[in-house]
Coordinates of C-alpha atoms and ligand atoms in Angstrom, one line a residue:
X1 CA 13.6 -17.7 5.3
X2 CA 10.6 -16.0 3.7
X3 CA 11.2 -12.8 5.7
X4 CA 14.4 -11.6 7.4
X5 CA 14.9 -13.3 10.7
X6 CA 15.7 -10.1 12.7
X7 CA 12.5 -8.6 11.5
X8 CA 10.3 -11.6 12.3
X9 CA 12.0 -11.9 15.7
X10 CA 11.3 -8.2 16.5
X11 CA 7.6 -8.5 15.6
X12 CA 7.2 -11.9 17.4
X13 CA 8.8 -10.4 20.6
X14 CA 6.4 -7.5 20.5
X15 CA 3.4 -9.8 20.4
X16 CA 4.7 -12.1 23.1
X17 CA 5.6 -9.1 25.4
X18 CA 2.0 -7.8 25.2
X19 CA 0.5 -11.3 25.5
X20 CA 2.5 -11.9 28.6
X21 CA 1.4 -8.5 30.0
X22 CA -2.2 -9.3 28.9
X23 CA -2.4 -5.9 27.1
X24 CA -5.9 -5.8 25.7
X25 CA -5.1 -3.7 22.7
X26 CA -1.8 -2.6 21.2
X27 CA -0.4 -1.3 18.0
X28 CA 1.4 -3.5 15.5
X29 CA 1.8 -1.1 12.5
X30 CA 1.6 2.7 12.7
X31 CA 0.3 4.2 9.5
X32 CA 2.0 7.5 9.7
X33 CA 0.8 10.2 7.3
X34 CA 3.2 13.2 7.7
X35 CA 1.3 15.0 5.0
X36 CA -1.4 14.5 2.4
X37 CA 0.2 16.5 -0.4
X38 CA 0.9 14.4 -3.5
X39 CA 2.5 14.9 -6.9
X40 CA -0.1 12.7 -8.5
X41 CA -3.9 12.9 -8.6
X42 CA -4.9 9.3 -9.0
X43 CA -8.5 8.4 -9.9
X44 CA -10.5 7.9 -6.7
X45 CA -7.7 8.8 -4.3
X46 CA -9.1 8.9 -0.8
X47 CA -6.5 11.0 0.9
X48 CA -6.3 14.0 -1.4
X49 CA -10.1 14.1 -1.1
X50 CA -10.7 13.5 2.6
X51 CA -7.9 15.9 3.6
X52 CA -8.3 18.4 0.8
X53 CA -8.6 21.3 3.2
X54 CA -5.4 20.4 4.9
X55 CA -3.3 19.3 1.9
X56 CA -0.6 21.9 2.8
X57 CA -0.4 21.0 6.4
X58 CA 2.3 18.7 7.7
X59 CA 2.9 16.9 10.9
X60 CA 6.1 18.4 12.4
X61 CA 9.0 16.0 12.6
X62 CA 9.1 15.8 16.4
X63 CA 5.4 15.1 16.5
X64 CA 5.8 12.2 14.0
X65 CA 8.6 10.7 16.1
X66 CA 6.5 11.2 19.2
X67 CA 3.5 9.4 17.7
X68 CA 5.7 6.4 17.0
X69 CA 7.0 6.4 20.6
X70 CA 3.5 6.8 21.9
X71 CA 1.9 3.8 20.2
X72 CA 5.1 1.8 20.1
X73 CA 4.3 -0.2 17.1
X74 CA 7.3 -2.2 15.9
X75 CA 6.5 -1.4 12.3
X76 CA 5.8 2.0 10.8
X77 CA 4.4 2.5 7.4
X78 CA 5.2 6.1 6.3
X79 CA 2.4 7.0 3.8
X80 CA 0.5 10.0 2.8
X81 CA 0.1 11.7 0.3
X82 CA 3.5 11.1 -1.1
X83 CA 5.9 10.9 1.8
X84 CA 9.0 11.6 -0.2
X85 CA 7.6 15.2 -0.6
X86 CA 7.8 15.6 3.2
X87 CA 10.8 18.0 3.6
X88 CA 12.2 16.1 6.6
X89 CA 11.6 12.7 5.2
X90 CA 15.3 11.7 5.6
X91 CA 15.3 12.9 9.3
X92 CA 12.0 11.1 9.9
X93 CA 13.3 7.8 8.6
X94 CA 16.6 8.2 10.5
X95 CA 14.7 9.0 13.7
X96 CA 12.3 6.1 13.4
X97 CA 15.2 3.7 12.6
X98 CA 17.0 5.0 15.7
X99 CA 13.9 4.1 17.7
X100 CA 14.3 0.5 16.4
X101 CA 11.2 0.4 14.1
X102 CA 10.8 -1.6 10.9
X103 CA 9.9 0.9 8.2
X104 CA 7.9 0.8 5.0
X105 CA 8.1 3.9 2.9
X106 CA 4.9 3.8 0.8
X107 CA 5.5 5.7 -2.3
X108 CA 4.2 6.2 -5.8
X109 CA 7.8 5.7 -6.9
X110 CA 8.3 9.0 -8.7
X111 CA 11.0 10.5 -6.4
X112 CA 12.7 7.3 -5.3
X113 CA 15.6 7.5 -7.9
X114 CA 16.3 11.1 -6.8
X115 CA 16.5 10.0 -3.1
X116 CA 18.8 7.1 -4.1
X117 CA 21.1 9.4 -6.1
X118 CA 21.4 11.5 -2.9
X119 CA 22.5 8.4 -1.1
X120 CA 25.0 7.5 -3.7
X121 CA 26.4 11.0 -3.6
X122 CA 26.7 10.9 0.2
X123 CA 28.7 7.6 0.1
X124 CA 30.7 8.2 -3.2
X125 CA 34.2 6.9 -3.4
X126 CA 35.9 5.2 -6.4
X127 CA 34.9 1.9 -5.0
X128 CA 31.3 2.8 -6.0
X129 CA 32.2 2.8 -9.7
X130 CA 31.2 -0.8 -10.6
X131 CA 27.7 0.0 -9.1
X132 CA 27.5 3.3 -11.1
X133 CA 28.4 1.3 -14.2
X134 CA 25.6 -1.1 -13.6
X135 CA 23.2 1.7 -13.1
X136 CA 24.5 3.5 -16.3
X137 CA 24.3 0.2 -18.3
X138 CA 20.7 -0.3 -17.1
X139 CA 19.9 3.4 -18.0
X140 CA 18.8 3.9 -14.4
X141 CA 20.9 7.0 -14.1
X142 CA 22.2 9.3 -16.8
X143 CA 25.8 10.2 -17.5
X144 CA 25.1 13.7 -16.1
X145 CA 23.6 12.2 -12.9
X146 CA 26.6 9.9 -12.5
X147 CA 28.9 13.0 -12.8
X148 CA 26.9 14.8 -10.0
X149 CA 27.3 11.7 -7.8
X150 CA 31.1 11.6 -8.5
X151 CA 31.5 15.3 -7.8
X152 CA 29.6 15.3 -4.6
X153 CA 30.8 18.0 -2.3
X154 CA 30.9 18.2 1.5
X155 CA 27.3 19.3 1.7
X156 CA 26.2 16.3 -0.3
X157 CA 28.4 14.0 1.9
X158 CA 27.0 15.4 5.1
X159 CA 23.3 15.3 4.0
X160 CA 21.1 13.0 5.9
X161 CA 20.1 10.4 3.3
X162 CA 17.9 7.3 3.0
X163 CA 20.4 4.4 3.3
X164 CA 19.7 0.7 2.6
X165 CA 19.1 -1.3 5.8
X166 CA 17.5 -4.6 6.7
X167 CA 15.0 -2.6 8.7
X168 CA 13.5 -0.6 5.8
X169 CA 11.6 -1.4 2.7
X170 CA 10.6 0.9 -0.1
X171 CA 6.9 0.0 -0.6
X172 CA 6.0 0.9 -4.2
X173 CA 2.4 1.3 -5.2
X174 CA 1.6 -0.8 -8.2
X175 CA -2.0 -1.6 -9.1
X176 CA -1.5 -3.5 -12.4
X177 CA 0.6 -3.7 -15.4
X178 CA 1.6 -0.6 -17.4
X179 CA -1.6 0.2 -19.2
X180 CA -3.8 -0.2 -16.1
X181 CA -1.4 1.4 -13.6
X182 CA -0.7 4.5 -15.7
X183 CA -4.5 5.1 -16.2
X184 CA -5.3 4.6 -12.6
X185 CA -2.6 7.1 -11.5
X186 CA -3.5 9.3 -14.5
X187 CA 0.0 9.8 -15.7
X188 CA 1.8 8.1 -18.5
X189 CA 5.2 6.7 -17.5
X190 CA 4.6 6.1 -13.8
X191 CA 4.7 2.3 -14.2
X192 CA 8.0 2.6 -16.1
X193 CA 9.4 4.9 -13.4
X194 CA 8.3 2.5 -10.7
X195 CA 10.1 -0.4 -12.4
X196 CA 13.2 1.6 -12.9
X197 CA 13.2 2.7 -9.3
X198 CA 12.8 -0.9 -8.2
X199 CA 15.7 -2.0 -10.4
X200 CA 17.9 0.8 -9.1
X201 CA 16.9 0.1 -5.5
X202 CA 17.9 -3.6 -5.9
X203 CA 21.3 -2.6 -7.4
X204 CA 21.9 -0.2 -4.5
X205 CA 21.1 -2.8 -1.9
X206 CA 17.7 -1.7 -0.7
X207 CA 14.8 -4.0 0.2
X208 CA 11.8 -3.4 -2.0
X209 CA 8.1 -4.3 -1.5
X210 CA 5.1 -3.5 -3.6
X211 CA 1.6 -2.6 -2.6
X212 CA -1.5 -3.5 -4.6
X213 CA -5.2 -3.0 -4.1
X214 CA -7.7 -5.3 -5.8
X215 CA -10.9 -3.6 -7.0
X216 CA -14.3 -5.0 -8.1
X217 CA -13.2 -4.8 -11.7
X218 CA -9.6 -5.9 -11.2
X219 CA -8.5 -8.6 -13.6
X220 CA -7.0 -11.2 -11.4
X221 CA -5.0 -12.8 -14.2
X222 CA -3.3 -9.4 -14.7
X223 CA -2.5 -9.3 -11.0
X224 CA -0.9 -12.7 -11.2
X225 CA 1.2 -11.6 -14.2
X226 CA 2.1 -8.4 -12.3
X227 CA 3.4 -10.6 -9.4
X228 CA 5.4 -12.7 -11.9
X229 CA 7.0 -9.6 -13.4
X230 CA 7.7 -8.0 -10.0
X231 CA 9.1 -11.3 -8.7
X232 CA 11.4 -11.5 -11.7
X233 CA 12.8 -8.1 -10.6
X234 CA 13.6 -9.7 -7.2
X235 CA 11.1 -7.6 -5.3
X236 CA 11.3 -8.7 -1.6
X237 CA 7.6 -8.8 -0.8
X238 CA 4.1 -7.8 -1.8
X239 CA 1.2 -6.5 0.1
X240 CA -2.2 -7.1 -1.5
X241 CA -5.5 -6.1 -0.1
X242 CA -9.1 -5.9 -1.4
X243 CA -10.2 -2.3 -1.9
X244 CA -13.3 -1.2 0.0
X245 CA -15.4 1.8 0.2
X246 CA -18.8 2.4 1.7
X247 CA -21.2 4.6 0.1
X248 CA -24.4 5.4 2.0
X249 CA -26.3 6.3 -1.2
X250 CA -25.5 3.1 -2.9
X251 CA -26.3 1.1 0.2
X252 CA -29.7 2.8 0.2
X253 CA -30.3 1.9 -3.4
X254 CA -29.5 -1.7 -2.6
X255 CA -32.0 -1.9 0.3
X256 CA -34.8 0.3 -1.1
X257 CA -34.7 -0.7 -4.7
X258 CA -33.7 -4.3 -4.2
X259 CA -30.5 -3.7 -6.4
X260 CA -27.8 -6.3 -6.3
X261 CA -25.0 -5.2 -4.0
X262 CA -22.5 -6.7 -6.5
X263 CA -23.3 -3.8 -8.8
X264 CA -21.8 -1.3 -6.3
X265 CA -19.5 -3.0 -3.9
X266 CA -16.7 -5.5 -3.8
X267 CA -18.8 -7.7 -1.6
X268 CA -17.3 -10.3 0.7
X269 CA -18.3 -13.1 -1.8
X270 CA -16.7 -11.3 -4.7
X271 CA -13.5 -10.6 -2.6
X272 CA -13.3 -14.3 -1.9
X273 CA -13.6 -15.1 -5.5
X274 CA -10.9 -12.6 -6.4
X275 CA -8.6 -14.0 -3.7
X276 CA -9.4 -17.7 -4.4
X277 CA -5.7 -18.2 -5.4
X278 CA -4.2 -16.1 -2.6
X279 CA -2.7 -19.2 -0.9
X280 CA -1.1 -20.3 -4.2
X281 CA 0.2 -16.8 -4.6
X282 CA 1.6 -17.0 -1.1
X283 CA 3.6 -20.1 -2.1
X284 CA 4.8 -18.7 -5.4
X285 CA 5.5 -15.1 -4.3
X286 CA 6.7 -13.4 -1.1
X287 CA 3.2 -12.2 -0.1
X288 CA 3.2 -10.2 3.2
X289 CA 0.4 -11.0 5.5
X290 CA -0.2 -14.0 7.6
X291 CA -1.5 -17.3 6.2
X292 CA -4.5 -16.9 8.6
X293 CA -5.4 -13.7 6.8
X294 CA -4.9 -15.4 3.5
X295 CA -7.4 -18.1 4.6
X296 CA -9.8 -15.4 5.5
X297 CA -9.5 -13.7 2.1
X298 CA -9.9 -17.1 0.4
X299 CA -13.2 -17.6 2.3
X300 CA -11.9 -20.5 4.5
X301 CA -12.5 -18.9 7.8
X302 CA -13.8 -15.8 9.6
X303 CA -11.8 -13.2 11.5
X304 CA -12.7 -10.2 13.7
X305 CA -11.5 -6.7 12.8
X306 CA -8.6 -5.5 14.9
X307 CA -8.3 -2.0 13.4
X308 CA -6.8 -0.6 16.7
X309 CA -3.7 -2.7 15.8
X310 CA -3.0 -0.6 12.7
X311 CA -3.6 3.0 13.9
X312 CA -3.3 6.0 11.6
X313 CA -1.7 9.2 12.7
X314 CA -1.9 12.4 10.6
X315 CA -2.3 16.2 10.6
X316 CA -5.6 15.8 12.5
X317 CA -4.4 13.3 15.1
X318 CA -5.2 9.6 15.6
X319 CA -7.8 8.7 13.1
X320 CA -10.6 6.4 14.4
X321 CA -11.8 3.8 14.0
X322 CA -9.5 2.8 11.1
X323 CA -7.5 3.7 8.1
X324 CA -10.6 3.6 6.0
X325 CA -13.3 5.2 8.1
X326 CA -13.2 8.4 10.0
X327 CA -15.6 8.9 12.9
X328 CA -13.2 11.2 14.7
X329 CA -9.6 12.1 15.4
X330 CA -8.0 11.9 18.8
X331 CA -5.0 13.7 20.4
X332 CA -3.5 10.5 21.8
X333 CA -3.3 6.8 20.9
X334 CA -4.3 5.7 24.4
X335 CA -7.1 8.2 24.4
X336 CA -8.4 6.7 21.1
X337 CA -8.1 3.2 22.5
X338 CA -10.1 4.2 25.5
X339 CA -12.8 6.4 24.0
X340 CA -13.6 4.5 20.8
X341 CA -16.3 1.8 21.3
X342 CA -14.4 -0.9 19.3
X343 CA -17.2 -3.4 19.8
X344 CA -19.4 -1.3 17.5
X345 CA -17.2 -2.1 14.5
X346 CA -16.3 -5.0 12.3
X347 CA -18.2 -8.2 11.3
X348 CA -18.7 -11.0 13.8
X349 CA -20.0 -14.4 12.6
X350 CA -21.2 -12.8 9.4
X351 CA -23.1 -10.0 11.1
X352 CA -21.9 -6.4 10.5
X353 CA -21.8 -4.5 13.8
X354 CA -21.6 -1.3 11.8
X355 CA -23.3 -1.3 8.3
X356 CA -20.2 0.4 6.9
X357 CA -18.1 -2.6 7.8
X358 CA -20.3 -5.2 6.1
X359 CA -18.1 -6.1 3.2
X360 CA -14.8 -5.0 4.5
X361 CA -11.9 -7.5 4.4
X362 CA -9.0 -5.1 4.1
X363 CA -5.6 -5.9 5.5
X364 CA -5.5 -2.9 7.9
X365 CA -8.5 -4.3 9.7
X366 CA -8.0 -8.0 9.4
X367 CA -4.4 -8.9 8.8
X368 CA -3.3 -8.1 12.4
X369 CA -6.1 -10.4 13.6
X370 CA -4.2 -13.3 12.0
X371 CA -1.0 -12.4 13.7
X372 CA -2.6 -11.6 17.1
X373 CA -4.5 -14.9 17.3
X374 CA -7.9 -13.3 17.5
X375 CA -10.3 -16.1 16.4
X376 CA -7.5 -18.6 17.2
X377 CA -7.8 -22.0 15.7
X378 CA -5.6 -25.0 16.6
X379 CA -2.6 -25.0 14.4
X380 CA -2.6 -21.3 13.6
X381 CA 0.7 -20.6 15.4
X382 CA 2.4 -23.5 13.5
X383 CA 1.0 -22.1 10.2
X384 CA 2.3 -18.7 10.9
X385 CA 5.7 -20.1 12.0
X386 CA 6.0 -22.3 8.9
X387 CA 5.1 -19.4 6.6
X388 CA 7.6 -17.0 8.2
X389 CA 10.4 -19.4 8.5
X390 CA 9.7 -21.4 5.3
X391 CA 11.9 -21.0 2.2
X392 CA 11.6 -17.7 0.4
X393 CA 10.0 -18.3 -3.0
X394 CA 12.5 -18.1 -5.8
X395 CA 12.3 -15.1 -8.2
X396 CA 10.1 -15.8 -11.2
X397 CA 12.3 -16.4 -14.2
X398 CA 12.6 -13.2 -16.2
X399 CA 11.9 -13.4 -19.9
X400 CA 11.3 -11.0 -22.8
X401 CA 7.7 -12.3 -23.1
X402 CA 7.0 -11.5 -19.5
X403 CA 8.5 -8.0 -19.9
X404 CA 6.4 -7.5 -23.0
X405 CA 3.3 -8.4 -21.1
X406 CA 4.2 -5.9 -18.4
X407 CA 4.9 -3.0 -20.7
X408 CA 1.6 -3.1 -22.5
X409 CA 0.8 0.6 -22.4
X410 CA 2.7 3.8 -23.2
X411 CA 5.9 1.8 -24.0
X412 CA 4.2 0.2 -27.0
X413 CA 2.3 3.2 -28.0
X414 CA -0.9 2.3 -26.2
X415 CA -2.1 4.1 -23.2
X416 CA -1.0 7.5 -24.1
X417 CA -3.3 9.3 -21.7
X418 CA -4.9 11.5 -24.3
X419 CA -5.7 8.5 -26.5
X420 CA -6.7 6.3 -23.7
X421 CA -9.0 9.0 -22.3
X422 CA -10.5 9.4 -25.8
X423 CA -11.2 5.6 -26.0
X424 CA -12.4 5.3 -22.5
X425 CA -14.6 8.4 -22.6
X426 CA -16.0 7.4 -26.0
X427 CA -19.8 6.7 -26.2
X428 CA -18.9 3.0 -27.0
X429 CA -17.2 2.7 -23.6
X430 CA -20.1 4.1 -21.7
X431 CA -22.0 7.3 -21.4
X432 CA -20.0 8.6 -18.4
X433 CA -16.3 9.3 -18.8
X434 CA -14.0 7.8 -16.3
X435 CA -12.0 11.0 -16.1
X436 CA -14.7 13.6 -16.7
X437 CA -16.4 13.3 -13.3
X438 CA -13.3 13.6 -11.2
X439 CA -13.6 17.2 -10.3
X440 CA -17.3 17.0 -9.9
X441 CA -17.0 14.4 -7.2
X442 CA -14.1 16.0 -5.4
X443 CA -16.4 17.8 -3.1
X444 CA -14.1 17.0 -0.2
X445 CA -16.7 17.5 2.4
X446 CA -16.2 14.1 3.9
X447 CA -19.8 13.1 3.6
X448 CA -20.2 11.7 0.2
X449 CA -18.1 8.6 0.9
X450 CA -18.0 7.6 4.5
X451 CA -15.4 4.9 4.3
X452 CA -12.2 4.7 2.4
X453 CA -10.1 2.0 1.1
X454 CA -6.8 1.3 2.7
X455 CA -4.2 1.2 0.1
X456 CA -0.8 2.7 0.9
X457 CA -2.0 6.2 0.3
X458 CA -5.7 5.8 0.8
X459 CA -7.5 5.3 -2.5
X460 CA -10.9 6.3 -1.5
X461 CA -13.7 6.0 -4.0
X462 CA -13.3 2.5 -5.3
X463 CA -16.3 3.0 -7.7
X464 CA -14.2 5.5 -9.7
X465 CA -11.5 3.0 -10.2
X466 CA -14.0 0.2 -10.9
X467 CA -15.5 2.3 -13.6
X468 CA -12.1 2.9 -15.1
X469 CA -11.1 -0.7 -14.9
X470 CA -14.4 -1.9 -16.4
X471 CA -13.7 0.4 -19.4
X472 CA -10.2 -0.8 -19.7
X473 CA -11.6 -4.3 -19.9
X474 CA -14.0 -3.2 -22.7
X475 CA -11.2 -1.6 -24.6
X476 CA -9.1 -4.7 -24.3
X477 CA -12.0 -6.9 -25.5
X478 CA -12.5 -4.6 -28.4
X479 CA -8.9 -5.0 -29.5
Ligands
LIG1 S1 -3.5 7.4 -4.4 FE1 -1.5 7.9 -3.4 S2 -0.1 8.4 -5.2 FE2 -2.2 8.6 -5.9 S3 -2.8 10.8 -5.6 FE3 -3.5 9.6 -3.8 S4 -1.8 9.9 -2.3 FE4 -1.0 10.4 -4.4
LIG2 S1 -14.2 -0.5 7.9 FE1 -13.1 -2.5 8.0 S2 -11.2 -2.0 9.1 FE2 -12.6 -0.3 9.5 S3 -13.6 -0.8 11.4 FE3 -14.9 -1.6 9.7 S4 -14.2 -3.7 9.4 FE4 -12.7 -2.7 10.6

């Protein structure tokens, strides 16, 4: 089966229950942001911008658990910020699992190995030695770390840890191969760390997914190569979504000065071009997301936004109307469902009900529409059934050539940030440096960019990433 049976059954039962009860709106995935603090400062990150004044705030553990009970989504995506910084992350995961939720821990990957070492220390017995040897051989832990695991004391054994289970996925943020990813996250070595964390997770028995956002300037061939490489690591699934941000100033330039929207936005047409091969990817790789949503991305059908099905809860409350756009925060999920005028959002038959929604095709608005049967077409249920219950694509064969293509940055001496910044900020690469304007645009007043893209941790200003990716392309061409 493409996805674990128990998981598919849980989600299907939730939908059937609400369909039978005729519940008009209900939650499928809770995007839980216990904090917005992060150890990275990625180019164009939406969360560290929008919530800059509350970066130090955290949602108390009990409140997080209560939010999950309140909306009762069968799946919870713990995002942020970097959720592994949340001091009670282990307790949060344990509590949500106890509630019977399917969990996705959306992470930039930097603290995963530490958390997995804690787990190994908690369960250590000599029987674990073959596993430790594998990790040591793969240079995924050091000799010193192995010793700490072996000598774990009572406190380490009693610690609440993140254990592998069929109900949980690590969901690692990867936006390209090494050169591109490290530049986007603005730190050398992050891609390598993600890969090592993925390898360690697989050896330790965890399920691992990845999360990728496609921008206007994303090189689709690179994304395909990235899927091949990640699949060769036996990653269990991939979420991929177009990035989207709405900028009133740019929109104004388009309408007043007759500029081409393509210059500024990942328009729907462009998204469809980028995702032209999504259905082939869905066959070759374990892509999360319904085949109906894949048809929508490929331009083969229309869908209506069901943002209420993927609500976001964070330090300010329930964020409405969606993960991307903030028109308000509410104290309760039901209150948000009742008070938000949902009919004002989304695109229906090609007409945007809110101008900010015009080009949006992001998964947090439209993927649930595919599962919920909004815009149902005959045969959709069968398609979804066939996709979920069909054979899981085989891992892509690993090869030194594939690994060489993946590690095309710092590992081979390219992409050292200082060097990369120098090249990208050089006059030849454009007058405006991709890195130089970061601070200037971080005004955090919430007005400069009215909508934010929905990657795992809210990349917000897609134009910053597009500018960066365009320059990467120029650099590659010049090589
Ligand atoms: S995009 Fe995610 S990983 Fe990057 S700074 Fe923002 S919250 Fe952190
Ligand atoms: S921005 Fe996208 S997800 Fe949000 S309400 Fe509009 S169409 Fe829906």
